[in-house]
Short mmCIF file of C-alpha atoms in Angstrom, two decimals:
data_model
loop_
_atom_site.label_atom_id
_atom_site.label_comp_id
_atom_site.label_asym_id
_atom_site.label_seq_id
_atom_site.Cartn_x
_atom_site.Cartn_y
_atom_site.Cartn_z
CA UNK T 346 29.92 35.90 84.35
CA UNK T 347 27.17 36.39 81.37
CA UNK T 348 26.69 34.20 78.83
CA UNK T 349 28.63 34.21 75.49
CA UNK T 350 26.35 35.97 72.92
CA UNK T 351 25.74 34.26 69.83
CA UNK T 352 28.01 35.61 66.43
CA UNK T 353 26.50 36.79 63.80
CA UNK T 354 27.47 36.93 60.27
CA UNK T 355 27.65 40.36 59.00
CA UNK T 356 24.77 41.24 57.98
CA UNK T 357 22.40 39.27 59.49
CA UNK T 358 20.28 39.90 61.81
CA UNK T 359 19.77 38.56 65.47
CA UNK T 360 16.15 37.99 64.53
CA UNK T 361 17.02 36.31 61.28
CA UNK T 362 19.16 33.96 63.20
CA UNK T 363 15.98 33.24 65.16
CA UNK T 364 14.32 32.39 61.70
CA UNK T 365 16.93 30.39 60.77
CA UNK T 366 16.80 28.31 63.79
CA UNK T 367 13.29 27.70 63.90
CA UNK T 368 13.18 26.40 59.86
CA UNK T 369 15.95 23.37 60.76
CA UNK T 370 13.85 22.48 64.26
CA UNK T 371 10.77 22.91 62.00
CA UNK T 372 9.17 18.53 61.72
CA UNK T 373 9.00 17.16 58.45
CA UNK T 374 5.65 16.64 57.47
CA UNK T 375 3.97 13.42 58.32
CA UNK T 376 1.42 11.20 57.52
CA UNK T 377 -0.37 10.96 53.94
CA UNK T 378 1.34 14.22 53.68
CA UNK T 379 4.40 12.97 54.63
CA UNK T 380 3.90 9.94 51.95
CA UNK T 381 3.16 12.26 49.67
CA UNK T 382 6.24 14.37 49.34
CA UNK T 383 8.53 10.85 49.25
CA UNK T 384 6.64 10.02 46.18
CA UNK T 385 6.97 13.63 44.58
CA UNK T 386 10.63 12.96 45.90
CA UNK T 387 11.45 9.54 44.55
CA UNK T 388 9.89 9.95 40.80
CA UNK T 389 11.94 13.92 40.25
CA UNK T 390 14.68 11.45 41.17
CA UNK T 391 13.21 9.07 38.74
CA UNK T 392 13.08 11.32 36.58
CA UNK T 393 16.56 12.73 36.14
CA UNK T 394 18.13 8.22 35.54
CA UNK T 395 19.54 7.90 31.97
CA UNK T 396 17.42 5.54 30.37
CA UNK T 397 13.92 7.86 31.31
CA UNK T 398 14.93 10.29 29.45
CA UNK T 399 15.77 8.07 26.78
CA UNK T 400 12.50 6.62 26.34
CA UNK T 401 11.13 10.28 27.29
CA UNK T 402 12.81 11.37 24.14
CA UNK T 403 11.53 7.91 22.47
CA UNK T 404 8.31 7.75 23.33
CA UNK T 405 7.49 12.12 22.78
CA UNK T 406 9.69 12.36 19.44
CA UNK T 407 6.96 9.57 18.27
CA UNK T 408 9.38 6.63 18.72
CA UNK T 409 7.11 4.06 18.26
CA UNK T 410 5.92 4.64 15.03
CA UNK T 411 8.56 5.65 13.15
CA UNK T 412 9.66 2.56 13.53
CA UNK T 413 6.55 1.19 12.87
CA UNK T 414 7.07 2.95 9.21
CA UNK T 415 10.52 1.27 8.82
CA UNK T 416 9.89 -2.47 9.70
CA UNK T 417 6.80 -1.55 7.31
CA UNK T 418 9.36 -0.43 4.50
CA UNK T 419 12.15 -2.73 5.56
CA UNK T 420 9.97 -6.26 4.74
CA UNK T 421 9.96 -5.07 0.94
CA UNK T 422 13.39 -4.01 0.94
CA UNK T 423 15.16 -7.72 1.79
CA UNK T 424 12.73 -9.16 -0.64
CA UNK T 425 13.73 -7.38 -2.91
CA UNK T 426 18.21 -7.17 -2.13
CA UNK T 427 17.83 -11.14 -1.94
CA UNK T 428 16.54 -11.09 -5.09
CA UNK T 429 18.16 -8.93 -6.97
CA UNK T 430 21.60 -10.14 -4.91
CA UNK T 431 21.33 -13.91 -5.58
CA UNK T 432 20.54 -12.62 -9.37
CA UNK T 433 24.02 -10.59 -9.55
CA UNK T 434 26.23 -13.09 -7.60
CA UNK T 435 24.51 -16.27 -8.28
CA UNK T 436 27.13 -17.46 -9.94
CA UNK T 437 30.41 -16.39 -7.80
CA UNK T 438 28.85 -17.67 -4.92
CA UNK T 439 27.55 -20.98 -6.46
CA UNK T 440 32.07 -21.86 -7.28
CA UNK T 441 32.00 -20.82 -3.46
CA UNK T 442 29.68 -23.90 -0.80
CA UNK T 443 31.00 -22.48 1.79
CA UNK T 444 31.40 -18.30 1.49
CA UNK T 445 27.39 -19.49 -0.22
CA UNK T 446 25.95 -20.95 3.05
CA UNK T 447 28.23 -19.46 5.49
CA UNK T 448 26.14 -15.34 4.30
CA UNK T 449 23.10 -17.27 3.78
CA UNK T 450 23.36 -18.09 7.68
CA UNK T 451 24.23 -14.74 8.47
CA UNK T 452 21.13 -13.72 6.83
CA UNK T 453 19.13 -15.59 8.56
CA UNK T 454 21.53 -15.40 11.94
CA UNK T 455 19.97 -11.35 11.46
CA UNK T 456 17.33 -12.01 10.37
CA UNK T 457 15.62 -14.59 11.59
CA UNK T 458 12.73 -17.30 10.22
CA UNK T 459 13.67 -15.57 6.73
CA UNK T 460 15.60 -18.58 4.81
CA UNK T 461 14.92 -22.00 5.61
CA UNK T 462 12.85 -25.03 4.60
CA UNK T 463 9.95 -23.52 6.76
CA UNK T 464 10.76 -19.98 6.25
CA UNK T 465 9.69 -17.35 3.77
CA UNK T 466 12.82 -18.29 1.55
CA UNK T 467 13.28 -21.31 0.44
CA UNK T 468 17.53 -21.33 0.28
CA UNK T 469 16.52 -23.78 -2.46
CA UNK T 470 14.56 -22.10 -4.10
CA UNK T 471 16.96 -18.58 -3.41
CA UNK T 472 20.02 -20.61 -5.31
CA UNK T 473 18.14 -21.38 -8.34
CA UNK T 474 17.48 -17.76 -9.10
CA UNK T 475 18.78 -17.29 -12.64
CA UNK T 476 21.27 -14.89 -13.61
CA UNK T 477 20.48 -11.96 -14.67
CA UNK T 478 17.99 -10.84 -17.17
CA UNK T 479 15.06 -9.10 -17.16
CA UNK T 480 13.01 -10.92 -14.62
CA UNK T 481 16.68 -9.58 -12.72
CA UNK T 482 16.95 -6.01 -14.44
CA UNK T 483 13.35 -5.17 -13.02
CA UNK T 484 14.37 -7.13 -9.14
CA UNK T 485 17.35 -4.65 -9.16
CA UNK T 486 15.03 -1.86 -9.68
CA UNK T 487 13.14 -2.08 -7.64
CA UNK T 488 15.89 -2.79 -4.58
CA UNK T 489 17.56 0.50 -5.44
CA UNK T 490 13.51 1.88 -5.19
CA UNK T 491 12.47 0.03 -1.50
CA UNK T 492 16.29 -0.16 -0.44
CA UNK T 493 16.28 4.02 -0.60
CA UNK T 494 13.14 3.93 0.15
CA UNK T 495 13.95 2.20 3.43
CA UNK T 496 17.20 3.82 3.97
CA UNK T 497 15.94 7.21 3.13
CA UNK T 498 12.81 6.40 6.75
CA UNK T 499 15.81 5.57 8.70
CA UNK T 500 17.37 8.39 7.97
CA UNK T 501 14.62 11.07 8.92
CA UNK T 502 13.25 8.68 11.95
CA UNK T 503 17.04 9.74 13.82
CA UNK T 504 16.79 12.95 12.26
CA UNK T 505 13.64 13.08 14.19
CA UNK T 506 14.40 11.33 17.26
CA UNK T 507 18.00 14.09 17.71
CA UNK T 508 15.09 16.57 17.18
CA UNK T 509 16.75 17.93 13.22
CA UNK T 510 14.74 18.69 10.47
CA UNK T 511 15.61 16.92 6.99
CA UNK T 512 19.12 17.36 5.15
CA UNK T 513 19.55 20.77 2.86
CA UNK T 514 21.09 18.12 0.16
CA UNK T 515 20.59 18.01 -3.57
CA UNK T 516 17.49 15.00 -3.67
CA UNK T 517 19.43 13.32 -6.34
CA UNK T 518 23.46 13.08 -4.24
CA UNK T 519 20.31 11.89 -1.63
CA UNK T 520 19.81 9.16 -3.08
CA UNK T 521 23.16 8.28 -4.70
CA UNK T 522 24.30 8.39 -1.26
CA UNK T 523 22.12 5.62 0.25
CA UNK T 524 22.70 3.82 -2.86
CA UNK T 525 26.12 3.68 -1.90
CA UNK T 526 25.21 2.79 1.48
CA UNK T 527 23.53 0.28 0.45
CA UNK T 528 25.99 -1.85 -1.66
CA UNK T 529 28.38 -0.74 1.27
CA UNK T 530 26.24 -2.72 3.88
CA UNK T 531 25.89 -5.45 2.12
CA UNK T 532 29.80 -6.44 1.23
CA UNK T 533 30.60 -5.90 4.58
CA UNK T 534 27.72 -8.38 4.91
CA UNK T 535 29.56 -10.63 2.66
CA UNK T 536 32.89 -10.40 4.01
CA UNK T 537 31.42 -11.02 7.79
CA UNK T 538 30.41 -14.03 6.74
CA UNK T 539 33.78 -14.57 4.98
CA UNK T 540 35.26 -13.64 8.82
CA UNK T 541 33.28 -16.81 10.10
CA UNK T 542 34.83 -18.83 7.76
CA UNK T 543 38.16 -17.50 8.59
CA UNK T 544 37.82 -17.60 12.14
CA UNK T 545 35.69 -21.46 11.57
CA UNK T 546 38.95 -22.57 9.74
CA UNK T 547 41.51 -21.29 12.17
CA UNK T 548 39.97 -22.50 15.54
CA UNK T 549 39.32 -26.38 14.43
CA UNK T 550 42.96 -25.38 13.39
CA UNK T 551 43.73 -24.78 17.02
CA UNK T 552 42.22 -27.69 18.01
CA UNK T 553 42.83 -29.74 15.47
CA UNK T 554 46.51 -28.77 16.84
CA UNK T 555 45.75 -29.40 20.98
CA UNK T 556 44.55 -32.79 20.04
CA UNK T 557 40.92 -31.42 21.51
CA UNK T 558 37.51 -32.56 19.33
CA UNK T 559 35.87 -30.03 17.89
CA UNK T 560 32.67 -31.58 17.57
CA UNK T 561 32.38 -31.42 22.54
CA UNK T 562 30.41 -28.84 24.07
CA UNK T 563 33.41 -26.99 24.79
CA UNK T 564 34.14 -26.50 20.96
CA UNK T 565 30.88 -26.04 19.98
CA UNK T 566 30.19 -22.66 22.86
CA UNK T 567 33.51 -21.26 21.72
CA UNK T 568 32.77 -21.47 17.90
CA UNK T 569 29.38 -20.21 19.34
CA UNK T 570 31.02 -16.98 21.16
CA UNK T 571 33.21 -16.16 18.01
CA UNK T 572 29.89 -16.19 15.98
CA UNK T 573 27.95 -13.82 18.57
CA UNK T 574 31.17 -11.86 18.14
CA UNK T 575 31.60 -11.82 14.02
CA UNK T 576 27.43 -10.79 14.62
CA UNK T 577 28.59 -7.84 17.11
CA UNK T 578 31.54 -6.76 15.18
CA UNK T 579 29.38 -6.65 11.85
CA UNK T 580 26.16 -4.65 13.68
CA UNK T 581 28.45 -2.20 15.68
CA UNK T 582 29.90 -1.06 12.55
CA UNK T 583 26.04 -1.15 11.10
CA UNK T 584 24.70 0.83 12.67
CA UNK T 585 27.55 3.71 13.03
CA UNK T 586 27.72 4.22 9.05
CA UNK T 587 23.85 4.09 9.82
CA UNK T 588 23.88 7.24 13.48
CA UNK T 589 26.49 8.86 11.31
CA UNK T 590 26.52 8.71 7.62
CA UNK T 591 22.94 8.20 6.48
CA UNK T 592 21.95 10.69 9.32
CA UNK T 593 23.93 12.92 8.63
CA UNK T 594 23.46 14.04 11.96
CA UNK T 595 27.48 15.56 13.05
CA UNK T 596 28.32 13.24 16.21
CA UNK T 597 31.30 12.98 17.99
CA UNK T 598 33.30 9.39 18.05
CA UNK T 599 33.00 9.30 22.24
CA UNK T 600 28.98 9.48 22.34
CA UNK T 601 28.99 6.85 18.07
CA UNK T 602 30.99 4.27 19.93
CA UNK T 603 29.54 3.41 22.73
CA UNK T 604 26.28 3.93 21.57
CA UNK T 605 26.69 1.69 18.40
CA UNK T 606 28.02 -1.30 20.71
CA UNK T 607 24.99 -0.94 23.10
CA UNK T 608 22.45 -1.29 20.61
CA UNK T 609 24.39 -4.09 18.89
CA UNK T 610 24.39 -5.69 22.48
CA UNK T 611 20.68 -5.39 22.73
CA UNK T 612 20.69 -7.21 18.90
CA UNK T 613 22.48 -9.75 19.71
CA UNK T 614 20.11 -11.02 22.52
CA UNK T 615 17.35 -10.30 19.97
CA UNK T 616 18.80 -12.18 17.50
CA UNK T 617 19.79 -14.95 20.09
CA UNK T 618 16.74 -15.07 21.47
CA UNK T 619 15.12 -13.96 18.28
CA UNK T 620 13.17 -18.41 17.58
CA UNK T 621 11.57 -18.22 21.06
CA UNK T 622 10.29 -14.44 20.65
CA UNK T 623 9.09 -14.20 17.29
CA UNK T 624 7.24 -18.40 18.59
CA UNK T 625 5.37 -15.84 21.54
CA UNK T 626 4.74 -13.24 19.03
CA UNK T 627 3.30 -15.44 16.09
CA UNK T 628 1.33 -18.08 18.34
CA UNK T 629 -1.67 -16.89 17.38
CA UNK T 630 -3.59 -19.86 15.78
CA UNK T 631 -5.60 -16.53 13.74
CA UNK T 632 -2.19 -16.10 11.82
CA UNK T 633 -0.64 -19.72 11.42
CA UNK T 634 -1.13 -19.38 7.49
CA UNK T 635 0.74 -16.23 7.38
CA UNK T 636 2.75 -16.48 10.31
CA UNK T 637 6.12 -16.41 8.69
CA UNK T 638 5.55 -13.02 7.15
CA UNK T 639 3.90 -11.56 10.10
CA UNK T 640 7.12 -12.89 12.82
CA UNK T 641 9.42 -11.45 10.59
CA UNK T 642 7.40 -7.86 10.02
CA UNK T 643 7.34 -8.31 14.13
CA UNK T 644 10.73 -8.95 14.20
CA UNK T 645 12.32 -5.43 11.67
CA UNK T 646 10.21 -4.06 14.19
CA UNK T 647 11.86 -4.61 17.21
CA UNK T 648 15.14 -4.52 15.60
CA UNK T 649 14.18 -0.44 13.77
CA UNK T 650 12.98 0.55 18.27
CA UNK T 651 16.65 -0.30 18.99
CA UNK T 652 17.97 1.78 16.57
CA UNK T 653 16.10 4.57 17.26
CA UNK T 654 16.19 4.42 21.38
CA UNK T 655 19.54 4.40 21.09
CA UNK T 656 20.02 7.10 18.64
CA UNK T 657 17.59 8.83 21.47
CA UNK T 658 20.86 7.29 24.08
CA UNK T 659 22.79 8.86 22.03
CA UNK T 660 21.31 11.77 21.64
CA UNK T 661 20.65 12.42 25.06
CA UNK T 662 24.26 11.75 25.80
CA UNK T 663 25.33 15.00 23.60
CA UNK T 664 22.67 16.69 24.89
CA UNK T 665 24.79 16.17 28.52
CA UNK T 666 27.46 17.15 27.06
CA UNK T 667 25.85 20.68 25.93
CA UNK T 668 27.51 19.50 22.70
CA UNK T 669 24.86 20.30 20.06
CA UNK T 670 24.16 18.28 16.91
CA UNK T 671 22.68 21.02 14.51
CA UNK T 672 27.26 21.78 14.50
CA UNK T 673 25.56 25.77 14.22
CA UNK T 674 28.08 28.91 13.24
CA UNK T 675 27.94 31.66 15.49
CA UNK T 676 25.79 33.44 13.23
CA UNK T 677 23.88 31.08 12.45
CA UNK T 678 23.48 30.25 16.11
CA UNK T 679 22.26 34.21 17.20
CA UNK T 680 19.94 34.40 14.22
CA UNK T 681 18.05 31.41 15.71
CA UNK T 682 17.57 32.82 18.76
CA UNK T 683 16.49 35.54 18.10
CA UNK T 684 14.08 33.36 16.00
CA UNK T 685 13.07 31.46 18.65
CA UNK T 686 12.07 35.44 21.09
CA UNK T 687 10.48 36.36 18.36
CA UNK T 688 8.80 33.36 17.52
CA UNK T 689 7.56 33.26 22.30
CA UNK T 690 6.89 36.97 22.04
CA UNK T 691 4.38 36.32 18.89
CA UNK T 692 2.78 33.59 21.15
CA UNK T 693 2.17 36.22 23.58
CA UNK T 694 1.01 38.58 20.95
CA UNK T 695 -1.69 36.24 20.29
CA UNK T 696 -2.52 35.18 24.33
CA UNK T 697 -2.79 38.57 24.38
CA UNK T 698 -5.22 39.33 21.85
CA UNK T 699 -7.48 36.27 23.03
CA UNK T 700 -7.56 37.72 27.18
CA UNK T 701 -8.68 41.30 25.17
CA UNK T 702 -11.15 39.93 23.00
CA UNK T 703 -12.37 37.67 26.14
CA UNK T 704 -12.40 41.09 28.12
CA UNK T 705 -14.54 42.99 25.36
CA UNK T 706 -17.02 41.24 26.00
CA UNK T 707 -18.81 42.73 28.49
CA UNK T 708 -16.78 46.16 28.53
CA UNK T 709 -18.52 49.36 28.04
CA UNK T 710 -17.43 52.79 27.61
CA UNK T 711 -13.86 54.25 27.80
CA UNK T 712 -12.52 50.64 28.51
CA UNK T 713 -13.80 49.55 25.48
CA UNK T 714 -12.37 52.12 23.85
CA UNK T 715 -8.94 51.35 25.53
CA UNK T 716 -9.64 47.37 24.74
CA UNK T 717 -10.64 48.22 20.85
CA UNK T 718 -7.11 50.39 20.64
CA UNK T 719 -5.11 47.38 22.35
CA UNK T 720 -6.51 45.04 19.91
CA UNK T 721 -6.05 47.13 17.30
CA UNK T 722 -2.35 47.33 17.95
CA UNK T 723 -1.83 43.68 18.59
CA UNK T 724 -3.33 43.31 15.35
CA UNK T 725 -1.61 44.97 13.41
CA UNK T 726 2.03 43.75 15.46
CA UNK T 727 0.95 40.35 14.82
CA UNK T 728 0.69 40.77 10.60
CA UNK T 729 3.94 43.43 11.02
CA UNK T 730 5.29 39.63 12.67
CA UNK T 731 6.91 42.29 15.51
CA UNK T 732 8.60 40.85 18.13
CA UNK T 733 8.65 43.76 20.68
CA UNK T 734 7.25 44.36 24.24
CA UNK T 735 3.11 43.62 24.98
CA UNK T 736 1.17 46.23 25.43
CA UNK T 737 0.10 47.21 27.97
CA UNK T 738 -2.53 46.55 29.32
CA UNK T 739 -5.37 48.97 29.73
#
């Protein structure tokens, strides 16, 4: 009995089967070519990882440069905000020492080295700020200008990370929105300070109920964890407001909340390690005379980079889900696609024109005449903005 013939799929020839078997039996490259192929596969795999794509987008859109500009403005904004805030609300805070201390602690946690005997601002000087007068009024104007400027820069930076143009809102309404958000963030800061006081009081009551020593290391550890949770909630709310309300980018909640929470976690880690990070960054003896200000500037640079990196994280998450942050209508999407196609065609026409000019230099006779006619046609199409198919080459 003869051996059974190898079955083939419909439309598949015997030679095709043999070629497939030959391909399957081909050995993978070894030695240097094999190593290069393996490295290329590893690089391709690494580039598909989300953190890598996030940092790639962050760098490609100028994230480090944007963060540097934001941190520079933040230094001026924080000093103006503190002066105006304590000028306006100094009397109310003076009547509540517990809230006063909690608020200062909250600010110093958010910006290490800002307030303190050895910090940029002495707390006694800050608390003795006179009631709102001419000085306070001028500082208040400064607060408005610097806060609005900082928030405006933050909005532009976040929108650039998302690849979006500036907002089309009326500029006056945009400034009013920024001012309202600045006040809202300040109110949230005061609320978080009050929550810290309430949580400390509740914790002391619980310890007293069970007869535990509130000065023990366990009690202090629990109090520290609760304080960090309060800061985490505060940071998450502020970041969510920054990404969604300030920037005006239509981010769905399922991308906004995880991104804001992750950014708040990283900020919390930075705050826990704040003194260590700034101590190393400002250890240069040449910076000793103004190390505090340099430290604050470096700190804001860290924070602004975190804000923009996680804006990139949210943007990549939305892109993975095929969610367009531009929120275009079908008509707008069609018009944009046509505009992009027209722009691409113009680039093709320009490239063809450059090639034609290069060939025209050495062309002679009939070919030179054809190239001149082609060049004239290309110039006419570029001048008219016509996105027709490129002219055939002679």
